[in-house]
Structures are given as structure tokens and as C-alpha cells.
Coordinates of C-alpha atoms and ligand atoms in Angstrom, one line a residue:
Chain A
M1 CA -34.6 57.7 -41.4
L2 CA -35.8 58.4 -37.9
L3 CA -34.6 55.0 -37.2
A4 CA -31.1 56.2 -37.5
G5 CA -31.7 58.7 -34.8
I6 CA -33.3 56.1 -32.6
K7 CA -30.2 54.1 -32.9
V8 CA -28.3 57.0 -31.4
T9 CA -30.8 58.5 -28.9
I10 CA -31.5 55.2 -27.1
P11 CA -27.9 54.1 -26.6
L12 CA -26.9 57.6 -25.7
T13 CA -29.5 57.7 -23.0
I14 CA -28.9 54.2 -21.7
I15 CA -25.1 54.5 -21.6
S16 CA -25.1 58.0 -20.1
F17 CA -27.7 57.2 -17.5
S18 CA -25.9 54.0 -16.4
I19 CA -22.6 55.9 -15.9
A20 CA -24.6 58.7 -14.2
M21 CA -25.9 56.2 -11.7
V22 CA -22.5 55.0 -10.8
I23 CA -21.3 58.6 -10.4
A24 CA -24.4 59.4 -8.3
V25 CA -23.8 56.6 -5.8
V26 CA -20.1 57.3 -5.4
V27 CA -20.6 61.0 -5.1
A28 CA -23.4 60.5 -2.6
L29 CA -21.4 58.1 -0.5
V30 CA -18.3 60.2 -0.5
Q31 CA -20.3 63.1 0.9
L32 CA -21.9 61.0 3.6
A33 CA -18.8 59.2 4.5
N34 CA -17.3 62.6 5.4
I35 CA -13.9 62.0 3.7
R36 CA -12.1 65.3 3.9
G37 CA -11.1 66.8 0.6
L38 CA -13.2 64.3 -1.4
K39 CA -16.3 65.7 0.2
Q40 CA -15.4 69.2 -0.9
L41 CA -14.6 68.0 -4.3
A42 CA -18.0 66.3 -4.6
R43 CA -19.8 69.5 -3.4
F44 CA -17.8 71.5 -6.0
Y45 CA -18.7 69.1 -8.8
I46 CA -22.4 69.3 -8.0
W47 CA -22.3 73.1 -7.6
V48 CA -20.7 73.6 -11.0
V49 CA -22.8 71.1 -12.9
R50 CA -26.1 72.2 -11.4
G51 CA -25.2 75.9 -11.8
T52 CA -24.4 75.9 -15.5
P53 CA -26.6 75.1 -18.5
L54 CA -26.3 71.7 -20.1
M55 CA -25.8 73.2 -23.5
V56 CA -22.9 75.3 -22.3
Q57 CA -21.3 72.2 -20.8
L58 CA -21.6 70.4 -24.1
F59 CA -20.0 73.3 -26.0
I60 CA -17.1 73.6 -23.5
V61 CA -16.3 69.9 -23.8
F62 CA -16.8 69.6 -27.5
Y63 CA -15.7 73.0 -28.9
G64 CA -13.6 74.3 -26.0
L65 CA -11.4 71.4 -25.0
P66 CA -9.8 71.0 -28.5
N67 CA -8.1 74.4 -27.7
L68 CA -6.2 72.4 -25.0
G69 CA -5.5 69.7 -27.6
L70 CA -8.2 67.4 -26.3
V71 CA -10.4 66.4 -29.2
I72 CA -13.3 63.9 -28.4
D73 CA -15.6 62.5 -31.0
P74 CA -19.2 63.8 -30.9
F75 CA -20.8 60.7 -29.4
P76 CA -18.3 59.9 -26.6
C77 CA -18.3 63.6 -25.9
A78 CA -22.1 63.6 -25.5
V79 CA -21.8 60.6 -23.2
V80 CA -19.3 62.3 -21.0
V81 CA -21.3 65.4 -20.6
F82 CA -24.6 63.8 -20.1
S83 CA -23.2 61.3 -17.6
L84 CA -21.5 64.0 -15.6
N85 CA -24.5 66.3 -15.8
E86 CA -27.1 63.7 -14.8
G87 CA -24.7 62.2 -12.2
A88 CA -24.8 65.5 -10.3
Y89 CA -28.5 65.6 -10.1
C90 CA -28.9 62.0 -9.3
A91 CA -26.2 62.2 -6.6
E92 CA -28.4 64.7 -4.7
T93 CA -31.4 62.3 -5.1
M94 CA -29.3 59.4 -3.9
R95 CA -27.9 61.4 -1.0
A96 CA -31.4 62.3 0.3
A97 CA -32.6 58.7 -0.2
I98 CA -29.6 57.3 1.7
Q99 CA -30.1 59.7 4.5
S100 CA -33.8 58.7 4.8
V101 CA -32.7 55.1 5.7
P102 CA -33.1 54.9 9.5
Q103 CA -29.8 55.1 11.5
G104 CA -31.0 51.9 13.3
Q105 CA -30.4 49.9 10.1
I106 CA -26.7 50.9 10.2
E107 CA -26.3 50.3 13.9
A108 CA -27.9 46.8 13.5
G109 CA -25.4 46.2 10.6
Y110 CA -22.5 47.0 12.8
C111 CA -23.8 44.9 15.6
V112 CA -23.9 41.7 13.4
G113 CA -20.3 42.4 12.5
M114 CA -20.6 44.1 9.1
N115 CA -18.3 47.0 8.1
Y116 CA -19.3 50.3 6.6
L117 CA -19.2 49.2 3.0
Q118 CA -21.0 45.9 3.6
I119 CA -23.7 47.8 5.4
M120 CA -24.0 50.3 2.5
W121 CA -24.1 47.6 -0.2
H122 CA -26.4 45.1 1.4
I123 CA -28.7 47.2 3.6
V124 CA -28.7 50.9 3.0
L125 CA -28.3 51.2 -0.8
P126 CA -31.1 48.7 -1.7
Q127 CA -33.4 50.6 0.6
A128 CA -32.3 53.9 -0.7
F129 CA -32.9 52.8 -4.3
R130 CA -36.4 51.9 -3.5
T131 CA -37.0 55.5 -2.2
A132 CA -35.1 57.0 -5.0
F133 CA -36.8 55.0 -7.8
P134 CA -39.6 57.5 -8.6
P135 CA -37.4 60.6 -8.7
L136 CA -34.7 58.7 -10.6
S137 CA -37.2 57.6 -13.2
N138 CA -38.2 61.2 -13.6
S139 CA -34.6 62.2 -14.2
L140 CA -34.3 59.5 -16.8
I141 CA -37.3 60.7 -18.7
G142 CA -36.0 64.2 -18.6
M143 CA -32.7 63.0 -19.9
V144 CA -34.3 61.3 -23.0
K145 CA -35.4 64.7 -24.1
D146 CA -32.2 66.4 -23.2
T147 CA -30.3 64.2 -25.5
S148 CA -31.8 66.3 -28.4
L149 CA -29.2 68.9 -27.3
A150 CA -26.5 66.6 -28.6
A151 CA -27.6 67.8 -32.1
N152 CA -25.7 71.0 -31.3
I153 CA -22.4 69.1 -31.1
T154 CA -23.1 67.2 -34.4
V155 CA -24.3 64.0 -32.8
T156 CA -26.7 62.7 -35.4
E157 CA -29.4 61.8 -32.9
M158 CA -33.1 62.0 -33.7
L159 CA -33.5 65.8 -33.8
M160 CA -30.5 66.3 -36.0
T161 CA -31.7 63.6 -38.4
T162 CA -35.0 65.3 -38.6
Q163 CA -33.4 68.6 -39.2
R164 CA -31.6 67.2 -42.2
I165 CA -34.8 65.7 -43.6
V166 CA -36.6 69.0 -43.1
A167 CA -33.9 70.8 -45.0
Y168 CA -34.5 68.4 -47.9
Y169 CA -38.3 68.2 -48.0
Y170 CA -39.4 71.5 -46.3
E171 CA -42.1 69.6 -44.4
A172 CA -41.2 71.2 -41.0
L173 CA -44.5 70.9 -39.2
V174 CA -45.2 67.2 -40.1
L175 CA -41.6 66.1 -39.5
Y176 CA -41.1 67.9 -36.2
C177 CA -44.4 66.6 -35.0
E178 CA -43.3 63.2 -36.0
V179 CA -40.1 63.4 -34.0
A180 CA -42.1 64.8 -31.1
L181 CA -44.3 61.7 -31.3
V182 CA -41.3 59.5 -31.2
Y183 CA -40.0 61.2 -28.0
L184 CA -43.5 60.9 -26.5
L185 CA -43.5 57.2 -27.4
F186 CA -40.1 56.6 -25.6
C187 CA -41.2 58.5 -22.5
T188 CA -44.5 56.7 -22.4
V189 CA -42.7 53.4 -22.5
L190 CA -40.5 54.6 -19.7
T191 CA -43.4 55.7 -17.7
W192 CA -44.9 52.2 -18.0
V193 CA -41.6 50.7 -17.0
Q194 CA -41.5 53.0 -14.0
R195 CA -45.0 52.0 -12.9
W196 CA -44.2 48.4 -13.3
G197 CA -41.0 48.8 -11.3
E198 CA -42.8 50.7 -8.5
N199 CA -45.4 47.9 -8.2
R200 CA -42.7 45.3 -8.0
L201 CA -40.8 47.2 -5.3
D202 CA -44.1 47.6 -3.5
I203 CA -44.7 43.9 -3.5
T204 CA -41.8 43.1 -1.2
R205 CA -42.9 46.0 1.0
R206 CA -46.7 45.4 1.3
K207 CA -47.4 41.8 0.5
G208 CA -49.7 40.8 3.4
A209 CA -48.9 38.3 6.1
Q210 CA -51.9 36.1 5.1
A211 CA -49.9 33.1 3.8
Chain B
M1 CA -17.0 30.8 37.6
K2 CA -15.3 32.2 34.5
E3 CA -15.3 36.0 34.1
I4 CA -16.3 36.9 30.6
L5 CA -16.8 40.7 30.6
R6 CA -15.5 43.4 32.9
V7 CA -16.1 47.1 32.4
E8 CA -14.1 49.6 34.5
N9 CA -14.9 53.2 35.1
I10 CA -16.7 54.2 31.9
H11 CA -17.2 57.9 31.5
K12 CA -19.4 59.4 28.8
Q13 CA -20.7 62.9 28.3
F14 CA -22.9 64.4 25.6
E15 CA -22.0 68.1 25.0
G16 CA -21.1 68.7 28.6
L17 CA -23.9 66.6 30.0
E18 CA -22.3 63.8 32.0
V19 CA -24.4 60.7 31.4
L20 CA -22.0 58.0 32.7
K21 CA -19.9 58.9 35.7
G22 CA -17.6 56.0 36.1
V23 CA -19.6 52.9 35.7
S24 CA -18.0 49.5 36.4
L25 CA -19.4 46.0 36.2
T26 CA -18.4 42.4 35.9
V27 CA -20.2 39.6 34.2
N28 CA -19.4 35.9 34.6
Q29 CA -20.2 33.3 32.0
G30 CA -23.8 32.2 32.1
E31 CA -25.1 35.1 34.2
V32 CA -28.1 37.2 33.3
V33 CA -27.7 40.7 34.5
A34 CA -30.8 42.9 34.7
I35 CA -30.0 46.6 34.5
L36 CA -32.7 48.7 36.2
G37 CA -33.1 52.4 36.8
P38 CA -35.3 55.4 36.2
S39 CA -35.6 57.0 32.8
G40 CA -32.5 59.0 31.8
S41 CA -30.2 57.2 34.2
G42 CA -27.9 56.2 31.4
K43 CA -28.8 52.5 30.9
T44 CA -29.1 52.7 27.1
T45 CA -25.9 54.8 26.9
L46 CA -24.0 52.2 28.9
L47 CA -25.0 49.4 26.6
R48 CA -24.3 51.5 23.5
C49 CA -20.8 52.4 24.8
M50 CA -20.1 48.7 25.6
N51 CA -20.9 47.9 22.0
F52 CA -19.3 51.1 20.5
L53 CA -22.5 52.4 19.0
E54 CA -21.5 55.3 21.2
R55 CA -17.8 56.2 21.9
A56 CA -17.0 56.3 25.6
D57 CA -14.8 59.2 26.7
S58 CA -12.7 56.8 28.9
G59 CA -12.8 53.5 30.6
C60 CA -11.6 49.9 30.1
L61 CA -13.4 46.9 28.8
T62 CA -12.1 43.4 29.2
M63 CA -13.6 40.7 27.1
D64 CA -12.5 37.1 27.3
G65 CA -9.2 38.1 28.9
E66 CA -8.3 40.8 26.5
T67 CA -8.4 44.5 27.7
F68 CA -9.3 47.4 25.5
D69 CA -9.1 51.1 26.3
L70 CA -12.5 52.5 25.3
G71 CA -11.2 56.0 24.9
R72 CA -8.8 55.1 22.1
I73 CA -9.8 51.8 20.8
T74 CA -8.9 51.2 17.1
K75 CA -11.3 50.2 14.4
K76 CA -9.7 46.8 14.1
E77 CA -10.0 46.0 17.8
L78 CA -13.5 47.3 17.8
A79 CA -14.5 45.0 14.9
R80 CA -12.9 42.0 16.7
L81 CA -14.6 42.8 19.9
R82 CA -18.0 43.3 18.2
R83 CA -17.8 39.8 16.8
K84 CA -18.1 38.4 20.3
T85 CA -21.3 40.4 21.2
A86 CA -24.7 40.9 19.8
F87 CA -27.3 43.6 20.4
V88 CA -31.1 43.5 20.6
F89 CA -32.7 46.9 20.1
Q90 CA -35.8 48.3 21.7
N91 CA -37.3 48.9 18.2
Y92 CA -35.9 45.6 16.7
N93 CA -34.1 47.3 13.8
L94 CA -34.5 44.3 11.5
F95 CA -33.0 44.9 8.0
L96 CA -36.1 46.1 6.2
N97 CA -35.1 44.8 2.8
K98 CA -34.3 41.3 4.0
T99 CA -36.5 38.4 4.9
A100 CA -36.5 36.9 8.4
L101 CA -34.1 34.2 7.4
Q102 CA -31.8 36.7 5.6
N103 CA -31.8 38.9 8.6
V104 CA -30.5 36.0 10.7
T105 CA -27.9 34.9 8.2
Q106 CA -26.6 38.3 7.2
G107 CA -24.0 38.4 10.0
L108 CA -22.7 35.0 8.9
T109 CA -22.7 35.2 5.1
V110 CA -21.6 38.9 4.8
A111 CA -19.6 39.6 7.8
R112 CA -18.1 36.2 8.4
K113 CA -18.1 34.9 4.8
M114 CA -19.8 31.6 5.7
P115 CA -21.1 29.6 2.7
R116 CA -24.8 30.3 2.2
A117 CA -26.0 26.7 2.7
Q118 CA -24.3 26.4 6.0
A119 CA -25.5 29.9 7.1
E120 CA -29.1 29.0 6.2
E121 CA -28.9 25.9 8.2
I122 CA -27.9 27.8 11.3
G123 CA -30.4 30.5 10.4
M124 CA -33.3 28.0 10.3
A125 CA -32.2 26.4 13.5
M126 CA -32.2 29.9 15.2
L127 CA -35.7 30.7 13.8
E128 CA -36.8 27.4 15.0
K129 CA -35.6 28.2 18.5
V130 CA -37.6 31.4 18.6
G131 CA -40.6 29.6 17.1
L132 CA -40.6 31.3 13.7
A133 CA -39.3 28.7 11.3
D134 CA -42.6 29.0 9.4
R135 CA -42.0 32.8 8.9
A136 CA -38.5 32.4 7.3
G137 CA -39.6 34.0 4.0
Y138 CA -41.4 37.0 5.5
Y139 CA -40.3 40.5 5.4
P140 CA -40.2 42.5 8.7
H141 CA -43.3 44.6 7.8
Q142 CA -45.2 41.3 7.5
L143 CA -44.4 40.3 11.0
S144 CA -46.0 41.5 14.3
G145 CA -43.8 43.4 16.7
G146 CA -43.3 40.4 18.9
Q147 CA -42.3 38.3 15.9
Q148 CA -39.9 40.9 14.7
Q149 CA -38.2 41.0 18.1
R150 CA -38.0 37.3 18.1
V151 CA -36.3 37.4 14.7
A152 CA -34.0 40.0 16.1
I153 CA -33.1 37.6 18.9
A154 CA -32.5 34.8 16.4
R155 CA -30.2 37.2 14.5
A156 CA -28.3 37.9 17.7
L157 CA -27.9 34.2 18.4
A158 CA -26.8 33.2 14.9
T159 CA -23.2 34.4 15.4
D160 CA -23.0 32.6 18.8
P161 CA -21.8 35.6 20.7
E162 CA -20.2 35.5 24.2
V163 CA -22.6 38.2 25.4
I164 CA -25.9 39.5 24.2
Y165 CA -27.0 43.0 25.1
F166 CA -30.8 43.7 25.3
D167 CA -32.0 47.3 25.5
E168 CA -35.6 47.2 26.7
P169 CA -36.5 44.4 24.3
T170 CA -40.2 44.5 25.1
S171 CA -41.0 48.2 25.8
A172 CA -42.1 48.9 22.2
L173 CA -44.5 45.9 22.2
D174 CA -48.2 45.7 22.9
P175 CA -48.8 44.1 26.3
E176 CA -50.1 40.9 24.8
L177 CA -46.9 40.4 22.8
I178 CA -44.5 40.9 25.6
G179 CA -44.8 37.4 27.0
E180 CA -43.6 35.7 23.8
V181 CA -40.4 37.7 23.8
L182 CA -39.7 37.4 27.5
G183 CA -40.3 33.6 27.1
V184 CA -37.6 33.4 24.5
I185 CA -35.1 35.3 26.7
Q186 CA -36.0 33.1 29.6
Q187 CA -35.3 30.0 27.5
L188 CA -31.9 31.4 26.6
A189 CA -31.2 32.1 30.2
A190 CA -32.0 28.5 31.0
E191 CA -29.5 27.4 28.3
G192 CA -26.8 29.4 30.0
R193 CA -26.5 32.4 27.6
T194 CA -24.7 35.3 29.1
M195 CA -26.9 38.4 28.8
L196 CA -27.2 42.0 29.9
V197 CA -30.8 43.1 29.9
V198 CA -32.0 46.6 30.4
T199 CA -35.6 46.3 31.4
H200 CA -38.6 47.8 33.1
E201 CA -40.2 44.4 33.5
M202 CA -39.7 43.9 37.2
R203 CA -41.2 40.5 37.4
F204 CA -39.0 39.3 34.5
A205 CA -35.9 40.8 36.1
R206 CA -36.8 39.1 39.4
N207 CA -37.5 35.7 38.0
V208 CA -35.0 35.4 35.2
S209 CA -31.9 37.4 36.0
T210 CA -29.2 36.1 38.2
H211 CA -27.8 39.5 39.0
T212 CA -29.3 42.9 39.2
L213 CA -27.7 46.3 38.8
F214 CA -29.5 49.4 39.7
M215 CA -28.4 52.6 38.0
E216 CA -29.3 56.2 38.7
G217 CA -27.8 59.5 37.5
G218 CA -25.0 57.8 35.6
V219 CA -23.7 55.7 38.5
V220 CA -24.4 52.2 39.7
V221 CA -26.2 52.6 43.0
E222 CA -26.5 49.0 43.9
E223 CA -25.7 45.6 42.5
G224 CA -25.8 42.0 43.6
P225 CA -27.5 38.7 43.2
T226 CA -31.1 39.4 42.1
K227 CA -32.7 37.9 45.1
E228 CA -30.7 40.0 47.5
V229 CA -31.3 43.3 45.6
F230 CA -35.0 42.7 45.4
D231 CA -35.6 41.3 48.9
H232 CA -33.0 43.2 50.9
P233 CA -32.0 46.3 49.0
R234 CA -29.2 48.1 51.0
Q235 CA -29.6 51.6 49.4
E236 CA -32.6 53.9 50.1
R237 CA -32.7 54.8 46.4
T238 CA -33.1 51.2 45.3
K239 CA -35.8 50.6 47.9
A240 CA -37.7 53.7 46.7
F241 CA -37.4 52.7 43.1
L242 CA -38.5 49.1 43.6
Q243 CA -41.4 50.3 45.7
G244 CA -42.4 52.8 43.0
Q245 CA -42.4 50.0 40.4
E246 CA -44.5 47.8 42.7
E247 CA -47.1 50.6 43.1
S248 CA -47.2 51.5 39.4
R249 CA -48.0 47.9 38.6
A250 CA -50.8 47.6 41.2
Ligands
ATP301 N1 -27.1 61.1 21.5 C1 -27.3 61.9 22.6 N2 -27.1 63.2 22.6 C2 -27.3 63.9 23.7 N3 -27.8 63.5 24.9 C3 -28.1 62.2 24.9 C4 -27.9 61.3 23.8 N4 -28.2 60.0 24.2 C5 -28.7 60.1 25.4 N5 -28.6 61.4 25.9 C6 -28.9 61.8 27.3 O1 -28.3 60.9 28.2 C7 -29.1 60.7 29.3 C8 -29.2 59.2 29.5 O2 -29.9 58.6 28.4 P1 -30.2 57.1 28.3 O3 -30.9 56.9 27.0 O4 -28.9 56.4 28.5 O5 -31.1 56.8 29.5 P2 -31.9 55.5 29.9 O6 -31.5 55.1 31.2 O7 -31.7 54.5 28.8 O8 -33.4 56.0 29.9 P3 -34.8 55.2 29.4 O9 -35.2 54.3 30.5 O10 -35.7 56.3 29.2 O11 -34.5 54.5 28.2 C9 -30.4 61.4 29.0 O12 -30.4 62.6 29.8 C10 -30.4 61.7 27.6 O13 -31.1 62.8 27.3
MG302 MG1 -33.0 53.6 27.3

């Protein structure tokens, strides 16, 4: 029963977050590369997404767009909204992380003959990801819980599944606590993964020069 | 002697502050040019303009017989020109997410699309040259300042540039580490590398460079064979500067 929800919640989170990361990197780079027009577009996107509630965004895409003849199934619709929403927040995280990479790294890249994209890909982004890892993990954990909002657009994720069972058995307290525990479990696992990841990233940074 | 690099009349200003007021210089193959001058005289800016880390307002640069207008050089020309030069920074600027060996091979594998095995062979040879073959797998933060700067020199050598620019390669180092870096540069000089070295190390300039150029206030005050500039400076300003350096060391 809750398993059905798990089958939706986890893929929804993973797929959406993966797309969000791609959006985040592209939007961050577009802003920093100072491409006219595109940069304004990126700012506008972040402004709108961060300035409106996630729930409203879900409703607009799911219930609103059909008025324009655009009907999307619940699950893909949730993926689109969560990706776009998370992408905007992560773009700001990535932008700050990229800007924290010293200018000298970029200059050294140019001096060995690399071009802008090569420098970004091989030098700057790997370093930026290391800086951005903790805040991005935070966003991911937040997102796991936000996926419960998808119940509002009829995605049968965990919360929706629970609601249905509650309607049948009237055991609200027990069942909602149970679903809360499942969320807690997911987030705990993610926290472990985060810690493990941070340690790994640290190894390349701190491993002493004893050898 | 074959002329490899000529710069004519470089001008550069930062928000109205004129930092380079028409600097010209010529470098022949195999020469080691020491660039001296007081702080703020524009030495760093000159090197940065020559490698386009800073865009000059005007001036010409001739490299290997090909002349470029610095004021309106295109991205393509710039990339082509950069492949013939290398830059060693005051604060090393090693790629922090790469090992010593990867730092050295990056310009080959990424920028020049060389197969990795071949690049690593060259990379190891260059690390060997600077005495750090045993540190190939180390990350920059695991190396001392002197070692980092030697890796940076290996990185500069890997692409076999026509000219290597050094901007105060030892001024961020603890005194006891300066020698190892200067030793490497001296070795390169002996091998006939063409180099431009901004430095405050007078003894090094005097012993290693073939030519010396003294800058002040954005102009070249004096230039010539090192021995002449040091032993018989013609300009009062040069004399005063060299004397000042002499005293500050005593
Ligand atoms: N990016 C910049 N923006 C504004 N002014 C700059 C910039 N870079 C350099 N300057 C100014 O240009 C002048 C020359 O600086 P430069 O770094 O070339 O001197 P330098 O001869 O290398 O000095 P030092 O021996 O201290 O390294 C200085 O007055 C400096 O303040
Ligand atoms: Mg300087």
C-alpha cells in the first residue's frame, strides 16, 4: 500500500532533481557568461519561480494549461513543475558556487590554451559542485517532502495513497504518522548519503602529504 | 639571432589611470629578459596584456613573424597566439581539483586533444625535469608552495611554448623555498628557453637573465644586456633603483 506511493515518490524526486540540476547549471552559466537577452530570461525565470508558491505553479500547469489546450498527465506534469521549481533555487546555489572559484583558475585555464567551455567543464564546475554539495543536498531533502504536494494534482504519491487508506479505515493518526515515518526514513538515508559524499569530497582536498 | 617576439607601443589604462604608456620590447630566441621596476610600475599589467589576460587599448604584437593588433584582436587569433605562450603566476594558480600530473597534461589532453597516454608521458617527463615525478598523484593542497610553483612551471613547459612569461614566480614563497624555483628557471635558461621574468630577485636577474628591462611609471626607462644595465646603468632612475635594491638586501 505505502509501497505504491514509494514507487512514485522516489522516481518523482530523482527524475525531477536530475533535470533540475541540468537546468541549474545551464541557467547559472548563462547568467555568468553575460549573454544578452538570455541572461535577462534567466533572471526572469528565477524571479517568477522563486516568487510564487509551488502549489500555485502545480495548479497552473495541471489545471490551467488545459484551458489553452495543453493537457499533461499528472506524473509528467509534476516532473515539469518540480524540475523547473527546484532548478531555479539550485541555479542560484550554483551561481554562487561558481563565483566562489578563484579567477586565477580561469586565467590559468586560458593560459594552457583551453576555451571558456573547457575551463568550465574541467576546472570550474567540478570545484563549484564541491562547494555547492551541502546546500544542494539540503534542497534535495526539501524536495522529497515537497513531492507530497503532487497529491493535489492527482499524482498517487505517498500522501495521496495514505489519504485513500485513511478514507477507508478511519485510522488517521496511525496512518499519517506512518507516512511521516517513511518520509523521515527517506530523508535520513539522504542525510547519510550527504555525509558520505562530503567525506569523500574532503578526501581529495585534505589527504595529507605524508605518503 | 632570430627574433621571436616584438611588442610595439602598448597602451593600457584602467578607468582613466594610464598604466602602460607606450611600452615596446623585442625578444630574440633563447633570451631571458628580466623585467625590473618598482611596485605599481606596470610590470604585471604588461605581461597580462601580452597574454590577453588583460586587453590592451592599443599596440602591436609580433610573434613568430605574425603581427596582431592588440586593440582589436579576434578571439580566434588570440587562441592561436596563446598556444605559443605559457604563463607562470605569482600565486601558482594550479588547478585545485587536479593532481600534479593532471595539471601538467590538461593543456595537452583538453586544449590540444592529445591522447592521454602520450600526454602523460610528456607530463611525467616535465615533472621529472622539475624534480617532482614522485609527486605526480598529489593534489595542489598536498604540495608546498615551492613544489606547487615547480608543477606550474612543468605545466608551462608541457605545451612547448615559444615564450614563457613569469610574473614574480617566487614572491609568494617562503625564503627557504625560493631557491628551488629559481634553480628550475635557471636550468631552463641554460637549455635555451625564451623567457620573460618579472622579478624582485636582483641576484637572480643579474646571474640568469641575458637582458634586463627597467620599467617605471608605465614606460621602459632603460633596457639592454643585463651586464651593462647592472654595471653601467645610463639612467639616473635605474641607478637609484638598483642602489635601493642593493641597500634593502644589506
Ligand atoms: N584590474 C585593475 N584595475 C584597476 N587598476 C589596476 C588593475 N590592475 C592594475 N592596476 C593598477 O595599475 C598599476 C600597475 O599595476 P601592476 O600590477 O602592473 O604593477 P606591478 O609593476 O606589477 O607592481 P608590483 O611590483 O607591485 O607587482 C597600479 O597602479 C595598479 O593599481
Ligand atoms: Mg606585479
